[in-house]
């Protein structure tokens, strides 16, 4: 079912749904709260998740836009499960709807072995994720499709732990590599020069425990830029990898602009990566990259109760 194209008339007011495992909210489970949002809704819905550990596999379906899913602190509001397998089957939380906002949550896939184990999949357009902790090992964040904004998030993994073909801006995020030998922060999936997709990391930080590269091209035209970002010593001197296919060197666009820290030395970088000038970097350094000025919204300041579910009255026989 297609998502609603009707924008809420009042972006300052949302319908509040409370999730509380103790039974003092509207629902005990997050998925039950999402299921209570009507299809093709034209109201903002704010699902407030009280502190706790929620062991659920959650989907925000494509026909339920304008949902905010918010905890109070990421450290105390935890959504977790453990599953590995095909990349689209494993996410702990899958966001298929447009105009989604996530705030103050830990989203975790706790699988410990080798294999694809996604914590968060974002496939809807116009999604914003604030102050969340996104945790796994391989393919932690499947930043799949659409325009997305991540701010003040902590993202942890080892292999391709930010991957997909969205157009996304990561601002003041902290990426932490768990790779003990060789890991990759990004695997961006842009497949042709006509696709307006790619990842920009602005004012971010990368730390870790072992050897890590900034990225490799999942798609031949992969596009990733790190700007004004602290790169710790875990970033290896070559910086980037062509995923074993030298032809990717001609088509992928991997750039750095005014990064700093012990891993930012470009003297031994692969020659096909780019040290960007101010003019070259400019298009990647604002929310204009994702058209964010047109859709990023402030949090609602007024709340109202969820309408009572409609009841069916049987006619007298």
C-alpha atoms as a PDB file:
ATOM      1  CA  UNK A   1       0.000   0.000   0.000  1.00  0.00           C
ATOM      2  CA  UNK A   2       1.389   3.417  -0.892  1.00  0.00           C
ATOM      3  CA  UNK A   3       2.214   5.874   1.840  1.00  0.00           C
ATOM      4  CA  UNK A   4      -0.064   8.826   2.428  1.00  0.00           C
ATOM      5  CA  UNK A   5       0.863  11.977   0.534  1.00  0.00           C
ATOM      6  CA  UNK A   6      -1.161  14.171   2.876  1.00  0.00           C
ATOM      7  CA  UNK A   7       1.057  16.243   5.132  1.00  0.00           C
ATOM      8  CA  UNK A   8      -0.272  16.876   8.641  1.00  0.00           C
ATOM      9  CA  UNK A   9      -1.858  20.306   8.874  1.00  0.00           C
ATOM     10  CA  UNK A  10      -0.405  20.998  12.324  1.00  0.00           C
ATOM     11  CA  UNK A  11       3.232  19.957  12.742  1.00  0.00           C
ATOM     12  CA  UNK A  12       3.322  21.251  16.333  1.00  0.00           C
ATOM     13  CA  UNK A  13       0.728  18.770  17.623  1.00  0.00           C
ATOM     14  CA  UNK A  14       0.945  14.970  17.766  1.00  0.00           C
ATOM     15  CA  UNK A  15      -1.191  12.111  18.971  1.00  0.00           C
ATOM     16  CA  UNK A  16       0.624  10.543  21.914  1.00  0.00           C
ATOM     17  CA  UNK A  17       0.906   6.797  22.437  1.00  0.00           C
ATOM     18  CA  UNK A  18       2.801   5.533  25.491  1.00  0.00           C
ATOM     19  CA  UNK A  19       4.615   2.202  25.604  1.00  0.00           C
ATOM     20  CA  UNK A  20       5.429   0.906  29.079  1.00  0.00           C
ATOM     21  CA  UNK A  21       6.343  -2.676  29.965  1.00  0.00           C
ATOM     22  CA  UNK A  22       4.941  -2.195  33.462  1.00  0.00           C
ATOM     23  CA  UNK A  23       1.437  -1.804  32.048  1.00  0.00           C
ATOM     24  CA  UNK A  24       1.052   1.896  32.876  1.00  0.00           C
ATOM     25  CA  UNK A  25       1.009   2.990  29.233  1.00  0.00           C
ATOM     26  CA  UNK A  26      -1.261   2.393  26.265  1.00  0.00           C
ATOM     27  CA  UNK A  27       0.698  -0.688  25.190  1.00  0.00           C
ATOM     28  CA  UNK A  28       3.392  -2.968  26.560  1.00  0.00           C
ATOM     29  CA  UNK A  29       5.039  -3.622  23.162  1.00  0.00           C
ATOM     30  CA  UNK A  30       6.380  -1.145  20.627  1.00  0.00           C
ATOM     31  CA  UNK A  31       4.990  -3.052  17.645  1.00  0.00           C
ATOM     32  CA  UNK A  32       1.508  -2.964  19.157  1.00  0.00           C
ATOM     33  CA  UNK A  33       1.753   0.833  19.354  1.00  0.00           C
ATOM     34  CA  UNK A  34       2.817   1.060  15.705  1.00  0.00           C
ATOM     35  CA  UNK A  35      -0.012  -1.276  14.704  1.00  0.00           C
ATOM     36  CA  UNK A  36      -2.460   1.108  16.403  1.00  0.00           C
ATOM     37  CA  UNK A  37      -1.561   3.939  14.005  1.00  0.00           C
ATOM     38  CA  UNK A  38      -4.159   3.972  11.207  1.00  0.00           C
ATOM     39  CA  UNK A  39      -3.027   3.273   7.655  1.00  0.00           C
ATOM     40  CA  UNK A  40      -2.381   6.344   5.520  1.00  0.00           C
ATOM     41  CA  UNK A  41      -2.556   8.557   8.592  1.00  0.00           C
ATOM     42  CA  UNK A  42      -2.490  12.321   8.140  1.00  0.00           C
ATOM     43  CA  UNK A  43      -1.674  13.109  11.775  1.00  0.00           C
ATOM     44  CA  UNK A  44       1.660  13.093  13.557  1.00  0.00           C
ATOM     45  CA  UNK A  45       1.968  10.162  15.945  1.00  0.00           C
ATOM     46  CA  UNK A  46       4.450  10.310  18.805  1.00  0.00           C
ATOM     47  CA  UNK A  47       5.199   6.917  20.354  1.00  0.00           C
ATOM     48  CA  UNK A  48       6.907   7.508  23.688  1.00  0.00           C
ATOM     49  CA  UNK A  49       8.761   4.413  24.860  1.00  0.00           C
ATOM     50  CA  UNK A  50       9.388   4.258  28.598  1.00  0.00           C
ATOM     51  CA  UNK A  51      12.767   2.913  29.800  1.00  0.00           C
ATOM     52  CA  UNK A  52      13.240  -0.831  29.509  1.00  0.00           C
ATOM     53  CA  UNK A  53      14.674  -3.584  27.309  1.00  0.00           C
ATOM     54  CA  UNK A  54      12.251  -4.455  24.522  1.00  0.00           C
ATOM     55  CA  UNK A  55      13.015  -7.782  22.847  1.00  0.00           C
ATOM     56  CA  UNK A  56      11.099  -7.261  19.634  1.00  0.00           C
ATOM     57  CA  UNK A  57      11.437  -7.369  15.863  1.00  0.00           C
ATOM     58  CA  UNK A  58       9.778  -4.133  14.789  1.00  0.00           C
ATOM     59  CA  UNK A  59       8.510  -2.902  11.421  1.00  0.00           C
ATOM     60  CA  UNK A  60       7.154   0.564  10.643  1.00  0.00           C
ATOM     61  CA  UNK A  61       5.161  -0.229   7.467  1.00  0.00           C
ATOM     62  CA  UNK A  62       5.206   1.954   4.379  1.00  0.00           C
ATOM     63  CA  UNK A  63       1.588   3.072   4.811  1.00  0.00           C
ATOM     64  CA  UNK A  64       2.233   4.665   8.247  1.00  0.00           C
ATOM     65  CA  UNK A  65       4.183   7.909   7.779  1.00  0.00           C
ATOM     66  CA  UNK A  66       4.738  10.690  10.311  1.00  0.00           C
ATOM     67  CA  UNK A  67       5.624   8.463  13.252  1.00  0.00           C
ATOM     68  CA  UNK A  68       8.121   9.523  15.912  1.00  0.00           C
ATOM     69  CA  UNK A  69       9.544   6.698  18.027  1.00  0.00           C
ATOM     70  CA  UNK A  70      11.244   8.178  21.082  1.00  0.00           C
ATOM     71  CA  UNK A  71      12.797   7.074  24.318  1.00  0.00           C
ATOM     72  CA  UNK A  72      14.030   9.428  27.015  1.00  0.00           C
ATOM     73  CA  UNK A  73      17.664   8.303  27.018  1.00  0.00           C
ATOM     74  CA  UNK A  74      19.276   5.866  24.602  1.00  0.00           C
ATOM     75  CA  UNK A  75      21.120   4.155  27.445  1.00  0.00           C
ATOM     76  CA  UNK A  76      17.875   3.135  29.174  1.00  0.00           C
ATOM     77  CA  UNK A  77      15.521   2.478  26.248  1.00  0.00           C
ATOM     78  CA  UNK A  78      16.843  -0.578  24.420  1.00  0.00           C
ATOM     79  CA  UNK A  79      15.349  -2.476  21.479  1.00  0.00           C
ATOM     80  CA  UNK A  80      17.272  -5.701  20.994  1.00  0.00           C
ATOM     81  CA  UNK A  81      17.176  -9.126  19.440  1.00  0.00           C
ATOM     82  CA  UNK A  82      19.677 -11.528  17.829  1.00  0.00           C
ATOM     83  CA  UNK A  83      19.382 -12.702  14.220  1.00  0.00           C
ATOM     84  CA  UNK A  84      21.738 -13.255  11.284  1.00  0.00           C
ATOM     85  CA  UNK A  85      20.959 -14.195   7.703  1.00  0.00           C
ATOM     86  CA  UNK A  86      19.873 -12.332   4.587  1.00  0.00           C
ATOM     87  CA  UNK A  87      20.370  -8.604   4.973  1.00  0.00           C
ATOM     88  CA  UNK A  88      16.693  -7.609   4.577  1.00  0.00           C
ATOM     89  CA  UNK A  89      15.480 -10.355   6.912  1.00  0.00           C
ATOM     90  CA  UNK A  90      17.606  -9.567   9.954  1.00  0.00           C
ATOM     91  CA  UNK A  91      16.875  -5.980  11.120  1.00  0.00           C
ATOM     92  CA  UNK A  92      15.777  -5.431  14.682  1.00  0.00           C
ATOM     93  CA  UNK A  93      13.950  -2.281  13.508  1.00  0.00           C
ATOM     94  CA  UNK A  94      12.862  -1.758   9.888  1.00  0.00           C
ATOM     95  CA  UNK A  95      11.577   1.678   8.859  1.00  0.00           C
ATOM     96  CA  UNK A  96       9.698   1.420   5.567  1.00  0.00           C
ATOM     97  CA  UNK A  97       7.555   4.553   6.029  1.00  0.00           C
ATOM     98  CA  UNK A  98       8.379   8.098   5.035  1.00  0.00           C
ATOM     99  CA  UNK A  99       8.745  11.010   7.466  1.00  0.00           C
ATOM    100  CA  UNK A 100       9.939   8.858  10.362  1.00  0.00           C
ATOM    101  CA  UNK A 101      11.794  10.270  13.381  1.00  0.00           C
ATOM    102  CA  UNK A 102      13.754   8.172  15.864  1.00  0.00           C
ATOM    103  CA  UNK A 103      15.072   9.657  19.107  1.00  0.00           C
ATOM    104  CA  UNK A 104      16.953   8.503  22.215  1.00  0.00           C
ATOM    105  CA  UNK A 105      16.916   4.769  21.517  1.00  0.00           C
ATOM    106  CA  UNK A 106      19.410   1.933  21.536  1.00  0.00           C
ATOM    107  CA  UNK A 107      18.730  -0.309  18.534  1.00  0.00           C
ATOM    108  CA  UNK A 108      20.748  -3.512  18.695  1.00  0.00           C
ATOM    109  CA  UNK A 109      21.247  -6.769  16.862  1.00  0.00           C
ATOM    110  CA  UNK A 110      23.095  -8.815  19.486  1.00  0.00           C
ATOM    111  CA  UNK A 111      24.232 -11.599  17.142  1.00  0.00           C
ATOM    112  CA  UNK A 112      27.885 -12.329  17.957  1.00  0.00           C
ATOM    113  CA  UNK A 113      29.041 -14.616  15.123  1.00  0.00           C
ATOM    114  CA  UNK A 114      30.014 -13.948  11.522  1.00  0.00           C
ATOM    115  CA  UNK A 115      27.200 -12.974   9.187  1.00  0.00           C
ATOM    116  CA  UNK A 116      24.865 -10.169   8.208  1.00  0.00           C
ATOM    117  CA  UNK A 117      23.058  -8.940  11.296  1.00  0.00           C
ATOM    118  CA  UNK A 118      21.312  -5.594  10.780  1.00  0.00           C
ATOM    119  CA  UNK A 119      20.239  -3.511  13.758  1.00  0.00           C
ATOM    120  CA  UNK A 120      18.412  -0.722  11.883  1.00  0.00           C
ATOM    121  CA  UNK A 121      17.108  -0.652   8.320  1.00  0.00           C
ATOM    122  CA  UNK A 122      15.917   2.704   6.958  1.00  0.00           C
ATOM    123  CA  UNK A 123      14.163   2.410   3.595  1.00  0.00           C
ATOM    124  CA  UNK A 124      11.620   5.240   3.767  1.00  0.00           C
ATOM    125  CA  UNK A 125      12.192   8.768   2.487  1.00  0.00           C
ATOM    126  CA  UNK A 126      12.738  11.759   4.783  1.00  0.00           C
ATOM    127  CA  UNK A 127      13.889   9.969   7.934  1.00  0.00           C
ATOM    128  CA  UNK A 128      15.700  11.674  10.812  1.00  0.00           C
ATOM    129  CA  UNK A 129      17.504   9.798  13.580  1.00  0.00           C
ATOM    130  CA  UNK A 130      18.695  11.724  16.646  1.00  0.00           C
ATOM    131  CA  UNK A 131      20.874  10.652  19.590  1.00  0.00           C
ATOM    132  CA  UNK A 132      20.449   6.923  18.991  1.00  0.00           C
ATOM    133  CA  UNK A 133      22.866   4.063  19.616  1.00  0.00           C
ATOM    134  CA  UNK A 134      22.899   1.596  16.711  1.00  0.00           C
ATOM    135  CA  UNK A 135      24.809  -1.578  17.554  1.00  0.00           C
ATOM    136  CA  UNK A 136      25.836  -4.781  15.777  1.00  0.00           C
ATOM    137  CA  UNK A 137      28.854  -6.196  13.928  1.00  0.00           C
ATOM    138  CA  UNK A 138      28.209  -6.729  10.198  1.00  0.00           C
ATOM    139  CA  UNK A 139      25.874  -4.353   8.289  1.00  0.00           C
ATOM    140  CA  UNK A 140      24.790  -2.633  11.504  1.00  0.00           C
ATOM    141  CA  UNK A 141      22.954   0.226   9.773  1.00  0.00           C
ATOM    142  CA  UNK A 142      21.295  -0.672   6.475  1.00  0.00           C
ATOM    143  CA  UNK A 143      20.864   2.893   5.242  1.00  0.00           C
ATOM    144  CA  UNK A 144      18.953   1.530   2.331  1.00  0.00           C
ATOM    145  CA  UNK A 145      16.979   4.096   0.317  1.00  0.00           C
ATOM    146  CA  UNK A 146      15.612   7.638   0.586  1.00  0.00           C
ATOM    147  CA  UNK A 147      16.937  10.843   2.126  1.00  0.00           C
ATOM    148  CA  UNK A 148      18.083  10.584   5.727  1.00  0.00           C
ATOM    149  CA  UNK A 149      19.626  12.698   8.480  1.00  0.00           C
ATOM    150  CA  UNK A 150      21.531  11.282  11.449  1.00  0.00           C
ATOM    151  CA  UNK A 151      22.671  13.543  14.262  1.00  0.00           C
ATOM    152  CA  UNK A 152      24.568  12.786  17.482  1.00  0.00           C
ATOM    153  CA  UNK A 153      24.292   9.043  16.917  1.00  0.00           C
ATOM    154  CA  UNK A 154      26.706   6.316  18.023  1.00  0.00           C
ATOM    155  CA  UNK A 155      27.099   3.570  15.414  1.00  0.00           C
ATOM    156  CA  UNK A 156      29.120   0.449  16.192  1.00  0.00           C
ATOM    157  CA  UNK A 157      30.194  -2.472  14.022  1.00  0.00           C
ATOM    158  CA  UNK A 158      33.034  -4.130  12.175  1.00  0.00           C
ATOM    159  CA  UNK A 159      32.221  -5.047   8.555  1.00  0.00           C
ATOM    160  CA  UNK A 160      30.464  -2.541   6.237  1.00  0.00           C
ATOM    161  CA  UNK A 161      28.606  -1.301   9.253  1.00  0.00           C
ATOM    162  CA  UNK A 162      26.986   1.611   7.423  1.00  0.00           C
ATOM    163  CA  UNK A 163      25.738   0.304   4.081  1.00  0.00           C
ATOM    164  CA  UNK A 164      23.058   0.861   1.453  1.00  0.00           C
ATOM    165  CA  UNK A 165      22.054   3.345  -1.233  1.00  0.00           C
ATOM    166  CA  UNK A 166      20.417   6.235   0.603  1.00  0.00           C
ATOM    167  CA  UNK A 167      21.356   9.900   0.331  1.00  0.00           C
ATOM    168  CA  UNK A 168      22.362  10.628   3.911  1.00  0.00           C
ATOM    169  CA  UNK A 169      24.024  13.257   6.036  1.00  0.00           C
ATOM    170  CA  UNK A 170      25.659  12.115   9.280  1.00  0.00           C
ATOM    171  CA  UNK A 171      26.352  15.079  11.555  1.00  0.00           C
ATOM    172  CA  UNK A 172      28.350  14.869  14.782  1.00  0.00           C
ATOM    173  CA  UNK A 173      28.056  11.078  14.863  1.00  0.00           C
ATOM    174  CA  UNK A 174      30.535   8.682  16.483  1.00  0.00           C
ATOM    175  CA  UNK A 175      31.433   5.523  14.569  1.00  0.00           C
ATOM    176  CA  UNK A 176      33.264   2.837  16.545  1.00  0.00           C
ATOM    177  CA  UNK A 177      34.870  -0.123  14.800  1.00  0.00           C
ATOM    178  CA  UNK A 178      34.925  -3.493  16.527  1.00  0.00           C
ATOM    179  CA  UNK A 179      37.099  -5.043  13.789  1.00  0.00           C
ATOM    180  CA  UNK A 180      40.161  -6.767  15.229  1.00  0.00           C
ATOM    181  CA  UNK A 181      41.906  -7.235  11.887  1.00  0.00           C
ATOM    182  CA  UNK A 182      40.365  -5.389   8.933  1.00  0.00           C
ATOM    183  CA  UNK A 183      37.009  -3.634   9.004  1.00  0.00           C
ATOM    184  CA  UNK A 184      35.162  -1.155   6.830  1.00  0.00           C
ATOM    185  CA  UNK A 185      33.019   1.697   8.095  1.00  0.00           C
ATOM    186  CA  UNK A 186      30.996   2.186   4.892  1.00  0.00           C
ATOM    187  CA  UNK A 187      29.789   0.205   1.890  1.00  0.00           C
ATOM    188  CA  UNK A 188      27.726   2.668  -0.126  1.00  0.00           C
ATOM    189  CA  UNK A 189      25.674   1.072  -2.913  1.00  0.00           C
ATOM    190  CA  UNK A 190      25.302   3.759  -5.609  1.00  0.00           C
ATOM    191  CA  UNK A 191      25.189   1.810  -8.874  1.00  0.00           C
ATOM    192  CA  UNK A 192      25.121   4.501 -11.581  1.00  0.00           C
ATOM    193  CA  UNK A 193      26.225   8.121 -12.051  1.00  0.00           C
ATOM    194  CA  UNK A 194      22.591   9.216 -12.427  1.00  0.00           C
ATOM    195  CA  UNK A 195      21.679   8.263  -8.843  1.00  0.00           C
ATOM    196  CA  UNK A 196      21.661  11.206  -6.437  1.00  0.00           C
ATOM    197  CA  UNK A 197      22.776   9.124  -3.475  1.00  0.00           C
ATOM    198  CA  UNK A 198      25.784   8.974  -1.199  1.00  0.00           C
ATOM    199  CA  UNK A 199      26.957   9.465   2.376  1.00  0.00           C
ATOM    200  CA  UNK A 200      28.471  12.556   3.943  1.00  0.00           C
ATOM    201  CA  UNK A 201      29.993  12.506   7.429  1.00  0.00           C
ATOM    202  CA  UNK A 202      30.301  16.027   8.815  1.00  0.00           C
ATOM    203  CA  UNK A 203      32.030  16.817  12.103  1.00  0.00           C
ATOM    204  CA  UNK A 204      32.053  13.154  13.104  1.00  0.00           C
ATOM    205  CA  UNK A 205      34.494  10.893  14.952  1.00  0.00           C
ATOM    206  CA  UNK A 206      35.855   7.417  14.204  1.00  0.00           C
ATOM    207  CA  UNK A 207      37.419   5.241  16.893  1.00  0.00           C
ATOM    208  CA  UNK A 208      37.936   1.504  17.227  1.00  0.00           C
ATOM    209  CA  UNK A 209      40.000  -1.414  18.429  1.00  0.00           C
ATOM    210  CA  UNK A 210      41.724  -2.662  15.260  1.00  0.00           C
ATOM    211  CA  UNK A 211      42.623  -1.926  11.643  1.00  0.00           C
ATOM    212  CA  UNK A 212      39.775  -0.206   9.797  1.00  0.00           C
ATOM    213  CA  UNK A 213      39.207   1.420   6.411  1.00  0.00           C
ATOM    214  CA  UNK A 214      36.833   4.291   5.684  1.00  0.00           C
ATOM    215  CA  UNK A 215      34.939   2.370   3.053  1.00  0.00           C
ATOM    216  CA  UNK A 216      34.673   0.161   0.000  1.00  0.00           C
ATOM    217  CA  UNK A 217      32.313   0.316  -3.003  1.00  0.00           C
ATOM    218  CA  UNK A 218      29.286  -1.952  -2.689  1.00  0.00           C
ATOM    219  CA  UNK A 219      28.115  -0.236  -5.885  1.00  0.00           C
ATOM    220  CA  UNK A 220      30.510   0.728  -8.672  1.00  0.00           C
ATOM    221  CA  UNK A 221      29.615   4.438  -8.284  1.00  0.00           C
ATOM    222  CA  UNK A 222      29.772   4.419  -4.493  1.00  0.00           C
ATOM    223  CA  UNK A 223      30.024   7.975  -3.096  1.00  0.00           C
ATOM    224  CA  UNK A 224      31.270   8.785   0.416  1.00  0.00           C
ATOM    225  CA  UNK A 225      32.759  11.990   1.853  1.00  0.00           C
ATOM    226  CA  UNK A 226      34.284  12.542   5.288  1.00  0.00           C
ATOM    227  CA  UNK A 227      34.579  16.216   6.210  1.00  0.00           C
ATOM    228  CA  UNK A 228      35.913  17.919   9.355  1.00  0.00           C
ATOM    229  CA  UNK A 229      35.974  14.491  10.991  1.00  0.00           C
ATOM    230  CA  UNK A 230      38.360  13.084  13.610  1.00  0.00           C
ATOM    231  CA  UNK A 231      40.032   9.914  12.364  1.00  0.00           C
ATOM    232  CA  UNK A 232      41.800   7.908  15.065  1.00  0.00           C
ATOM    233  CA  UNK A 233      44.812   5.674  14.476  1.00  0.00           C
ATOM    234  CA  UNK A 234      42.563   2.691  13.653  1.00  0.00           C
ATOM    235  CA  UNK A 235      42.132   4.147  10.151  1.00  0.00           C
ATOM    236  CA  UNK A 236      44.766   2.496   7.995  1.00  0.00           C
ATOM    237  CA  UNK A 237      47.091   4.639   5.846  1.00  0.00           C
ATOM    238  CA  UNK A 238      45.515   3.557   2.529  1.00  0.00           C
ATOM    239  CA  UNK A 239      42.110   4.684   3.797  1.00  0.00           C
ATOM    240  CA  UNK A 240      39.921   3.027   1.173  1.00  0.00           C
ATOM    241  CA  UNK A 241      39.526  -0.270  -0.701  1.00  0.00           C
ATOM    242  CA  UNK A 242      38.218  -1.142  -4.196  1.00  0.00           C
ATOM    243  CA  UNK A 243      36.628  -4.441  -3.030  1.00  0.00           C
ATOM    244  CA  UNK A 244      38.982  -6.449  -5.231  1.00  0.00           C
ATOM    245  CA  UNK A 245      37.835  -4.836  -8.483  1.00  0.00           C
ATOM    246  CA  UNK A 246      40.250  -2.248  -9.937  1.00  0.00           C
ATOM    247  CA  UNK A 247      37.525  -0.961 -12.274  1.00  0.00           C
ATOM    248  CA  UNK A 248      35.793   0.515  -9.211  1.00  0.00           C
ATOM    249  CA  UNK A 249      38.725   2.908  -8.882  1.00  0.00           C
ATOM    250  CA  UNK A 250      37.529   4.776 -11.965  1.00  0.00           C
ATOM    251  CA  UNK A 251      33.912   5.170 -10.861  1.00  0.00           C
ATOM    252  CA  UNK A 252      33.745   5.334  -7.058  1.00  0.00           C
ATOM    253  CA  UNK A 253      34.013   8.771  -5.424  1.00  0.00           C
ATOM    254  CA  UNK A 254      35.697   8.706  -2.032  1.00  0.00           C
ATOM    255  CA  UNK A 255      36.630  12.119  -0.651  1.00  0.00           C
ATOM    256  CA  UNK A 256      38.084  13.732   2.464  1.00  0.00           C
ATOM    257  CA  UNK A 257      38.000  17.374   3.494  1.00  0.00           C
ATOM    258  CA  UNK A 258      39.886  18.860   6.433  1.00  0.00           C
ATOM    259  CA  UNK A 259      39.783  15.703   8.520  1.00  0.00           C
ATOM    260  CA  UNK A 260      42.176  15.502  11.451  1.00  0.00           C
ATOM    261  CA  UNK A 261      43.699  13.069  13.908  1.00  0.00           C
ATOM    262  CA  UNK A 262      46.340  10.336  13.484  1.00  0.00           C
ATOM    263  CA  UNK A 263      44.295   8.512  10.858  1.00  0.00           C
ATOM    264  CA  UNK A 264      43.825  11.584   8.655  1.00  0.00           C
ATOM    265  CA  UNK A 265      47.301  11.594   7.089  1.00  0.00           C
ATOM    266  CA  UNK A 266      46.684  11.287   3.346  1.00  0.00           C
ATOM    267  CA  UNK A 267      50.305  10.779   2.290  1.00  0.00           C
ATOM    268  CA  UNK A 268      49.756   7.017   1.819  1.00  0.00           C
ATOM    269  CA  UNK A 269      46.108   7.082   0.724  1.00  0.00           C
ATOM    270  CA  UNK A 270      45.057   5.162  -2.375  1.00  0.00           C
ATOM    271  CA  UNK A 271      45.735   7.506  -5.277  1.00  0.00           C
ATOM    272  CA  UNK A 272      42.200   7.272  -6.644  1.00  0.00           C
ATOM    273  CA  UNK A 273      40.625   8.833  -3.536  1.00  0.00           C
ATOM    274  CA  UNK A 274      40.173  12.597  -3.378  1.00  0.00           C
ATOM    275  CA  UNK A 275      41.475  15.360  -1.169  1.00  0.00           C
ATOM    276  CA  UNK A 276      38.727  17.923  -1.631  1.00  0.00           C
ATOM    277  CA  UNK A 277      39.145  21.665  -1.970  1.00  0.00           C
ATOM    278  CA  UNK A 278      36.776  24.041  -0.235  1.00  0.00           C
ATOM    279  CA  UNK A 279      34.843  24.471  -3.465  1.00  0.00           C
ATOM    280  CA  UNK A 280      34.665  20.732  -4.139  1.00  0.00           C
ATOM    281  CA  UNK A 281      33.536  19.999  -0.581  1.00  0.00           C
ATOM    282  CA  UNK A 282      30.882  22.743  -0.428  1.00  0.00           C
ATOM    283  CA  UNK A 283      27.988  20.695  -1.928  1.00  0.00           C
ATOM    284  CA  UNK A 284      28.491  18.038   0.745  1.00  0.00           C
ATOM    285  CA  UNK A 285      28.585  20.340   3.764  1.00  0.00           C
ATOM    286  CA  UNK A 286      24.963  21.353   4.248  1.00  0.00           C
ATOM    287  CA  UNK A 287      21.522  19.843   4.663  1.00  0.00           C
ATOM    288  CA  UNK A 288      20.882  20.875   1.075  1.00  0.00           C
ATOM    289  CA  UNK A 289      22.561  17.595   0.176  1.00  0.00           C
ATOM    290  CA  UNK A 290      19.413  15.795   1.337  1.00  0.00           C
ATOM    291  CA  UNK A 291      16.929  18.635   0.763  1.00  0.00           C
ATOM    292  CA  UNK A 292      16.593  18.747   4.533  1.00  0.00           C
ATOM    293  CA  UNK A 293      15.356  22.316   4.720  1.00  0.00           C
ATOM    294  CA  UNK A 294      12.097  21.181   3.143  1.00  0.00           C
ATOM    295  CA  UNK A 295      11.297  18.253   5.438  1.00  0.00           C
ATOM    296  CA  UNK A 296      13.265  18.227   8.699  1.00  0.00           C
ATOM    297  CA  UNK A 297      10.800  19.239  11.417  1.00  0.00           C
ATOM    298  CA  UNK A 298      10.951  20.262  15.044  1.00  0.00           C
ATOM    299  CA  UNK A 299       9.540  18.033  17.759  1.00  0.00           C
ATOM    300  CA  UNK A 300       5.852  18.567  18.496  1.00  0.00           C
ATOM    301  CA  UNK A 301       5.097  20.692  21.544  1.00  0.00           C
ATOM    302  CA  UNK A 302       1.423  19.804  21.982  1.00  0.00           C
ATOM    303  CA  UNK A 303      -0.013  16.317  22.428  1.00  0.00           C
ATOM    304  CA  UNK A 304      -3.490  14.848  22.364  1.00  0.00           C
ATOM    305  CA  UNK A 305      -4.898  11.453  23.160  1.00  0.00           C
ATOM    306  CA  UNK A 306      -5.325   8.697  20.634  1.00  0.00           C
ATOM    307  CA  UNK A 307      -8.886   8.516  19.305  1.00  0.00           C
ATOM    308  CA  UNK A 308     -10.843   5.580  20.658  1.00  0.00           C
ATOM    309  CA  UNK A 309     -10.902   2.660  18.219  1.00  0.00           C
ATOM    310  CA  UNK A 310     -14.089   2.459  16.196  1.00  0.00           C
ATOM    311  CA  UNK A 311     -16.521  -0.234  17.336  1.00  0.00           C
ATOM    312  CA  UNK A 312     -18.884  -2.152  15.170  1.00  0.00           C
ATOM    313  CA  UNK A 313     -22.510  -2.141  16.320  1.00  0.00           C
ATOM    314  CA  UNK A 314     -24.553  -5.072  15.140  1.00  0.00           C
ATOM    315  CA  UNK A 315     -28.022  -4.277  13.795  1.00  0.00           C
ATOM    316  CA  UNK A 316     -30.994  -5.739  15.605  1.00  0.00           C
ATOM    317  CA  UNK A 317     -32.166  -8.956  14.021  1.00  0.00           C
END
